[in-house]
């Protein structure tokens, strides 16, 4: 009987102490790059909670933004050969104002070498009152600091990685080879998924959303004014979106105007300006992980994503971004 | 702090255990042991709201001083002051819980427009006040002064402060004087087991069932949705509340105390009267002692029972009043009152049936003996229909619910064979079988409270014994604990917290 009691108590105390030292353990696992990077695409908020809750050592670069940011970067690639740690702190559907707030917050807390702020048109769009409130609430919840919240995501990732290591880089390579093995007809077969997405997501949803021009312009002006107060190097990135998205989104021109305004104060890495073309294949089969890992789920239908890069696209964009960042750093 | 929250299990409990361990091992002082538990009980309540903790501490001190003052007087002289003290305690409950309800009704009756007050309902007020009242009621007979530590312990003991079981002082009196409450490793293991049985019931059954309870808030539901919702709600409320009681009993046992059982397989009841002897047992005990028996005695004396009919009328009247109080205690709404009256009506019906059977022993037509399974089924159907009243926002919503539920020709029942509905019905049927055929939590751990020992059949006892020998109980507990820690559950409050 006593052994049983001790074992249950041992389990409870183990969690108790794990929670107390979670911050140190997580920080160590991150600094040694022992966790699987891939989780960023599937559980984007986990990294951000860890970055906000704990004090992670050796964190040199932070990528912030929305779903386009965590889909657009191959974290494994970007961390290879780098001494410092590169982590994302992203929140799906984040608003532009909140993205800026997050930037300031992380600058204060970590003072990293570089903060990369991912931009996307959706950040500038205003949804209905309830949805907007939800966006604000989610962001506020993200900023709640609680290092003792029993959120063991890093430890879980580490353990999972020991038993089921998954390489984001390898998946990207496999997807690339897969694309190379297919001819144009294969990709054209799924063009109908683009039409569906344009109809359902862009025309019926995004195009009905509004832009609060005054508020955004003020936010950009305020951001530019505070430029000198920011200690870290700030770089904005305009993550590539496919042509079928850019052409059909009514607010795309407005978005470009805002990016231009930001560019007046901060460096912005833009794909078009650098004459870097993306074809629609890089938006095809975003859930490729299910095809190229051991947990194969071949019943997943192929389709084009409305605006997010897939693994191969993210790798291509990461290669490009790394070069551009190096140029900026050397300047 | 919820029993199923990580803060409770992985912070509150380890810290308390560390303290208790130090007290038992090094100080060996029983008073310090009690103080430690009182201190942590105050933290437990204070973590929710410090202001209300101070408020209830003041009330408890006041009750303590007045009762100890009254003990100096002869028993017959204490009745009126005790009664006034009960009224005072009751008035606190009425203010916090029923003030706005009375205002709504006054406004609607007299067509006036008094503004509502923004009153925050203190957590567990219904249970705390009832326990204080029960204490004042029984203290009128006490000859010795009450010990302050014991009274604080009785009033604030954290496992039961928020949602019962509603204790009477006699439940703890003898145990409180025993060193460390006769704590033993056997008791601790029993406590851990029943705590995790409750934990499993709450997190893995009750909270999961909540997803199926949709029709109370969705006016577009169909008859089959209404049916599934009410059945799921019935099970949800049972697993939720009985889970809390199991966890309370378990926690008390871990610290050496036995407290009364609050749920004893209510779905096995063969009548509504029996149902209330198995469902929220300590509330029934309270209402019997404070409302039913005093009222029936007073009415009996006043009207002088000299015929069976007069007796039936008085019993029926008292039953209705008691169930009215029970319904009203559950919530400030006419639907809760209707819930109480509904049960009262069926209890009277059952008693009349028993009376008729006794009166007409020779009449074979009346004396039909129903098989037990049919009695259980009928009782459960009656109870099931009452959950509509309990779960609805108000009486009008409940009536609409009944209308939609019984609109069985709306074509929705064709969906019964679809995978989704068939799956839900299968799970609900399995739960019904589990609740009606298998032994309950207390029988599984051979719980003992006072002279009563809860056991299950020899076969099952032997099986459990063998499983325990192979550490299966430990294995299940650790798996449940680790699995729950691994995944992130949203902590849902216990349903009875709102009462």
XYZ file of N, CA, C and O in Angstrom, chain A residues 210-309:
400
model
N -13.431 45.026 -44.320
C -13.086 46.434 -44.576
C -11.677 46.768 -44.086
O -11.082 46.013 -43.332
N -11.224 47.946 -44.511
C -9.936 48.434 -44.030
C -10.184 49.752 -43.297
O -10.838 50.645 -43.846
N -9.686 49.843 -42.086
C -9.802 51.106 -41.365
C -8.534 51.912 -41.648
O -7.540 51.835 -40.920
N -8.592 52.657 -42.741
C -7.404 53.331 -43.264
C -6.788 54.286 -42.247
O -5.573 54.313 -42.052
N -7.679 55.041 -41.583
C -7.203 56.056 -40.642
C -6.390 55.392 -39.511
O -5.290 55.831 -39.174
N -6.980 54.340 -38.984
C -6.342 53.656 -37.851
C -4.990 53.063 -38.250
O -3.994 53.199 -37.530
N -4.953 52.452 -39.419
C -3.710 51.801 -39.847
C -2.633 52.856 -40.160
O -1.472 52.696 -39.748
N -3.051 53.913 -40.832
C -2.082 54.975 -41.157
C -1.480 55.553 -39.882
O -0.269 55.788 -39.798
N -2.354 55.776 -38.895
C -1.869 56.291 -37.605
C -0.896 55.317 -36.950
O 0.124 55.719 -36.386
N -1.238 54.031 -37.050
C -0.369 53.011 -36.438
C 0.999 53.009 -37.123
O 2.036 52.874 -36.443
N 1.013 53.192 -38.440
C 2.299 53.198 -39.170
C 3.108 54.450 -38.791
O 4.312 54.360 -38.545
N 2.410 55.597 -38.710
C 3.099 56.840 -38.324
C 3.715 56.682 -36.931
O 4.882 57.006 -36.702
N 2.919 56.149 -36.027
C 3.386 55.964 -34.648
C 4.590 55.010 -34.619
O 5.556 55.224 -33.887
N 4.515 53.963 -35.431
C 5.609 52.993 -35.521
C 6.896 53.675 -36.006
O 7.974 53.457 -35.443
N 6.751 54.507 -37.031
C 7.918 55.189 -37.589
C 8.523 56.150 -36.568
O 9.742 56.297 -36.477
N 7.660 56.814 -35.797
C 8.142 57.759 -34.791
C 8.970 57.060 -33.716
O 9.914 57.627 -33.195
N 8.568 55.853 -33.393
C 9.246 55.120 -32.301
C 10.482 54.379 -32.781
O 11.118 53.637 -32.011
N 10.809 54.551 -34.038
C 11.894 53.778 -34.648
C 13.186 53.799 -33.826
O 13.814 52.759 -33.596
N 13.526 54.974 -33.365
C 14.809 55.113 -32.664
C 14.799 54.516 -31.267
O 15.852 54.303 -30.672
N 13.603 54.322 -30.746
C 13.515 53.755 -29.395
C 13.704 52.241 -29.401
O 13.925 51.626 -28.357
N 13.560 51.640 -30.574
C 13.682 50.175 -30.650
C 15.166 49.796 -30.689
O 15.927 50.327 -31.495
N 15.508 48.865 -29.779
C 16.936 48.514 -29.665
C 17.344 47.469 -30.695
O 18.467 47.471 -31.175
N 16.452 46.567 -31.003
C 16.819 45.492 -31.943
C 16.716 45.979 -33.380
O 16.059 46.985 -33.667
N 17.367 45.234 -34.259
C 17.235 45.515 -35.689
C 15.871 44.961 -36.134
O 15.523 43.826 -35.821
N 15.119 45.823 -36.839
C 13.786 45.392 -37.272
C 13.768 45.273 -38.798
O 14.177 46.193 -39.502
N 13.280 44.142 -39.252
C 13.114 43.952 -40.697
C 11.697 43.442 -40.954
O 11.252 42.487 -40.303
N 11.012 44.118 -41.842
C 9.674 43.638 -42.214
C 9.786 42.749 -43.446
O 10.651 42.981 -44.306
N 8.952 41.740 -43.488
C 8.957 40.903 -44.698
C 7.537 40.789 -45.257
O 6.577 40.646 -44.511
N 7.473 40.897 -46.560
C 6.194 40.718 -47.246
C 6.206 39.295 -47.790
O 6.793 39.025 -48.842
N 5.596 38.413 -47.048
C 5.674 36.991 -47.407
C 4.889 36.741 -48.698
O 3.756 37.215 -48.844
N 5.492 36.017 -49.643
C 4.839 35.868 -50.939
C 3.497 35.144 -50.885
O 3.338 34.187 -50.122
N 2.602 35.644 -51.656
C 1.288 35.010 -51.815
C 1.094 34.767 -53.316
O 1.676 35.496 -54.128
N 0.306 33.785 -53.706
C 0.196 33.452 -55.133
C -0.535 34.531 -55.943
O -1.307 35.314 -55.368
N -0.312 34.508 -57.216
C -0.949 35.495 -58.095
C -2.468 35.428 -58.030
O -3.142 36.451 -58.060
N -2.997 34.184 -57.974
C -4.467 34.072 -57.936
C -5.046 34.718 -56.684
O -6.194 35.130 -56.664
N -4.249 34.827 -55.651
C -4.702 35.499 -54.431
C -4.583 37.022 -54.608
O -5.526 37.763 -54.380
N -3.412 37.437 -55.068
C -3.146 38.872 -55.194
C -4.109 39.550 -56.175
O -4.555 40.670 -55.932
N -4.417 38.853 -57.272
C -5.273 39.466 -58.293
C -6.729 39.559 -57.843
O -7.464 40.451 -58.247
N -7.154 38.610 -57.050
C -8.576 38.573 -56.671
C -8.909 39.304 -55.380
O -10.064 39.622 -55.129
N -7.897 39.550 -54.587
C -8.165 40.236 -53.316
C -8.325 41.738 -53.562
O -7.382 42.398 -54.018
N -9.500 42.261 -53.298
C -9.782 43.671 -53.597
C -8.859 44.620 -52.842
O -8.484 45.674 -53.341
N -8.506 44.227 -51.618
C -7.711 45.142 -50.786
C -6.211 44.975 -50.999
O -5.421 45.534 -50.234
N -5.796 44.227 -52.018
C -4.369 43.939 -52.172
C -3.553 45.214 -52.458
O -2.453 45.380 -51.954
N -4.148 46.113 -53.260
C -3.445 47.370 -53.583
C -3.241 48.209 -52.321
O -2.172 48.778 -52.115
N -4.290 48.295 -51.515
C -4.171 49.034 -50.245
C -3.043 48.451 -49.401
O -2.252 49.183 -48.804
N -2.999 47.139 -49.377
C -1.965 46.457 -48.598
C -0.577 46.878 -49.084
O 0.309 47.208 -48.282
N -0.419 46.897 -50.394
C 0.875 47.290 -50.963
C 1.234 48.738 -50.581
O 2.391 49.049 -50.315
N 0.197 49.577 -50.538
C 0.436 50.976 -50.134
C 0.971 51.032 -48.706
O 1.898 51.790 -48.400
N 0.367 50.232 -47.834
C 0.819 50.224 -46.433
C 2.250 49.704 -46.332
O 3.058 50.230 -45.558
N 2.553 48.695 -47.111
C 3.913 48.143 -47.069
C 4.900 49.228 -47.534
O 5.979 49.386 -46.947
N 4.502 49.989 -48.557
C 5.366 51.091 -49.030
C 5.602 52.114 -47.932
O 6.714 52.611 -47.755
N 4.547 52.426 -47.218
C 4.670 53.399 -46.122
C 5.640 52.892 -45.063
O 6.450 53.654 -44.530
N 5.525 51.613 -44.750
C 6.417 51.027 -43.736
C 7.861 51.081 -44.244
O 8.802 51.367 -43.502
N 7.992 50.858 -45.549
C 9.327 50.833 -46.156
C 10.042 52.195 -46.058
O 11.258 52.255 -46.153
N 9.246 53.242 -45.865
C 9.866 54.557 -45.699
C 10.676 54.651 -44.407
O 11.548 55.498 -44.265
N 10.334 53.800 -43.434
C 11.024 53.870 -42.136
C 11.871 52.638 -41.848
O 12.870 52.735 -41.134
N 11.416 51.488 -42.296
C 12.115 50.240 -41.964
C 12.451 49.467 -43.248
O 11.724 49.591 -44.236
N 13.505 48.664 -43.182
C 13.757 47.822 -44.355
C 12.663 46.775 -44.529
O 12.239 46.171 -43.529
N 12.205 46.630 -45.752
C 11.179 45.613 -46.031
C 11.713 44.706 -47.134
O 12.142 45.179 -48.189
N 11.713 43.424 -46.839
C 12.155 42.472 -47.866
C 10.919 42.026 -48.637
O 10.002 41.440 -48.066
N 10.916 42.386 -49.941
C 9.740 42.055 -50.753
C 10.173 41.156 -51.891
O 11.227 41.346 -52.490
N 9.335 40.256 -52.184
C 9.675 39.284 -53.216
C 9.647 39.908 -54.596
O 10.582 39.782 -55.369
N 8.620 40.657 -54.924
C 8.452 41.193 -56.275
C 9.591 42.138 -56.639
O 10.146 42.064 -57.721
N 9.873 43.020 -55.672
C 10.871 44.041 -55.924
C 12.229 43.412 -56.239
O 13.030 43.931 -56.984
N 12.463 42.269 -55.657
C 13.733 41.591 -55.872
C 13.675 40.615 -57.038
O 14.522 39.741 -57.155
N 12.607 40.771 -57.812
C 12.441 39.970 -59.008
C 12.544 38.470 -58.711
O 13.322 37.735 -59.302
N 11.753 38.060 -57.772
C 11.777 36.672 -57.326
C 10.390 36.080 -57.550
O 9.442 36.432 -56.891
N 10.269 35.212 -58.518
C 8.910 34.756 -58.862
C 8.563 33.457 -58.117
O 9.407 32.622 -57.863
N 7.321 33.378 -57.805
C 6.821 32.178 -57.152
C 5.738 31.573 -58.019
O 4.789 32.272 -58.379
N 5.871 30.321 -58.332
C 4.753 29.767 -59.092
C 3.783 29.074 -58.140
O 4.110 28.825 -56.979
N 2.619 28.767 -58.690
C 1.547 28.286 -57.817
C 1.831 26.913 -57.193
O 1.177 26.511 -56.247
N 2.827 26.192 -57.707
C 3.163 24.893 -57.122
C 3.627 25.029 -55.665
O 3.499 24.108 -54.881
N 4.158 26.191 -55.348
C 4.638 26.392 -53.979
C 3.501 26.661 -52.982
O 3.732 26.885 -51.801
N 2.296 26.608 -53.500
C 1.126 26.752 -52.616
C 0.267 25.490 -52.673
O -0.843 25.462 -52.199
N 0.824 24.450 -53.299
C 0.106 23.198 -53.515
C 0.442 22.200 -52.404
O 1.604 22.073 -52.014
N -0.605 21.545 -51.896
C -0.417 20.473 -50.913
C 0.327 20.965 -49.664
O 1.420 20.495 -49.341
N -0.298 21.880 -48.989
C 0.320 22.476 -47.799
C 0.515 21.448 -46.677
O 1.413 21.559 -45.863
N -0.380 20.439 -46.618
C -0.281 19.440 -45.544
C 0.625 18.267 -45.920
O 0.360 17.138 -45.530
N 1.667 18.550 -46.668
C 2.527 17.484 -47.187
C 3.119 16.601 -46.109
O 3.479 15.463 -46.374
N 3.202 17.114 -44.900
C 3.798 16.310 -43.807
C 3.144 14.940 -43.698
O 3.788 13.940 -43.422
N 1.845 14.904 -43.955
C 1.132 13.634 -43.814
C 1.508 12.642 -44.923
O 1.241 11.470 -44.829
N 2.089 13.145 -45.982
C 2.481 12.274 -47.090
C 3.934 11.823 -46.961
O 4.302 10.767 -47.429
N 4.743 12.667 -46.323
C 6.182 12.399 -46.358
C 6.784 12.010 -45.017
O 7.985 12.095 -44.818
N 5.955 11.621 -44.085
C 6.501 11.128 -42.815
C 6.034 9.695 -42.627
O 5.324 9.155 -43.473
N 6.413 9.119 -41.487
C 6.023 7.729 -41.248
C 4.530 7.579 -40.994
O 3.953 6.532 -41.235
N 3.930 8.669 -40.479
C 2.478 8.587 -40.224
C 1.725 8.917 -41.511
O 1.052 9.925 -41.605
N 1.874 8.076 -42.484
C 1.321 8.400 -43.808
C -0.195 8.368 -43.794
O -0.819 7.435 -43.309
N -0.757 9.424 -44.369
C -2.214 9.467 -44.534
C -2.438 9.811 -45.995
O -2.514 10.971 -46.365
N -2.496 8.781 -46.810
C -2.553 9.044 -48.250
C -3.935 9.425 -48.760
O -4.109 9.740 -49.928
N -4.906 9.371 -47.848
C -6.259 9.704 -48.295
C -6.511 11.213 -48.341
O -7.599 11.654 -48.663
N -5.487 11.983 -48.026
C -5.680 13.433 -48.051
C -5.639 13.916 -49.494
O -4.716 13.589 -50.231
N -6.658 14.695 -49.851
C -6.728 15.162 -51.237
C -5.713 16.271 -51.483
O -5.462 17.097 -50.621
N -5.209 16.277 -52.700
C -4.323 17.375 -53.101
C -5.168 18.623 -53.317
O -6.287 18.533 -53.839
N -4.624 19.755 -52.940
C -5.314 21.011 -53.247
C -4.352 22.195 -53.128
O -3.301 22.086 -52.484
N -4.728 23.271 -53.770
C -3.947 24.504 -53.655
C -4.433 25.274 -52.440
O -5.642 25.353 -52.188
N -3.474 25.846 -51.705
C -3.865 26.671 -50.563
C -4.181 28.079 -51.070
O -3.637 28.515 -52.083
N -5.006 28.770 -50.323
C -5.404 30.098 -50.782
C -4.242 31.096 -50.757
O -4.092 31.918 -51.656
N -3.368 30.996 -49.758
C -2.291 32.000 -49.688
C -1.033 31.555 -48.947
O -0.055 32.291 -48.921
N -1.065 30.371 -48.341
C 0.105 29.981 -47.520
C 1.080 29.104 -48.296
O 0.662 28.220 -49.033
N 2.350 29.343 -48.053
C 3.382 28.539 -48.721
C 3.389 27.111 -48.173
O 3.115 26.895 -46.987
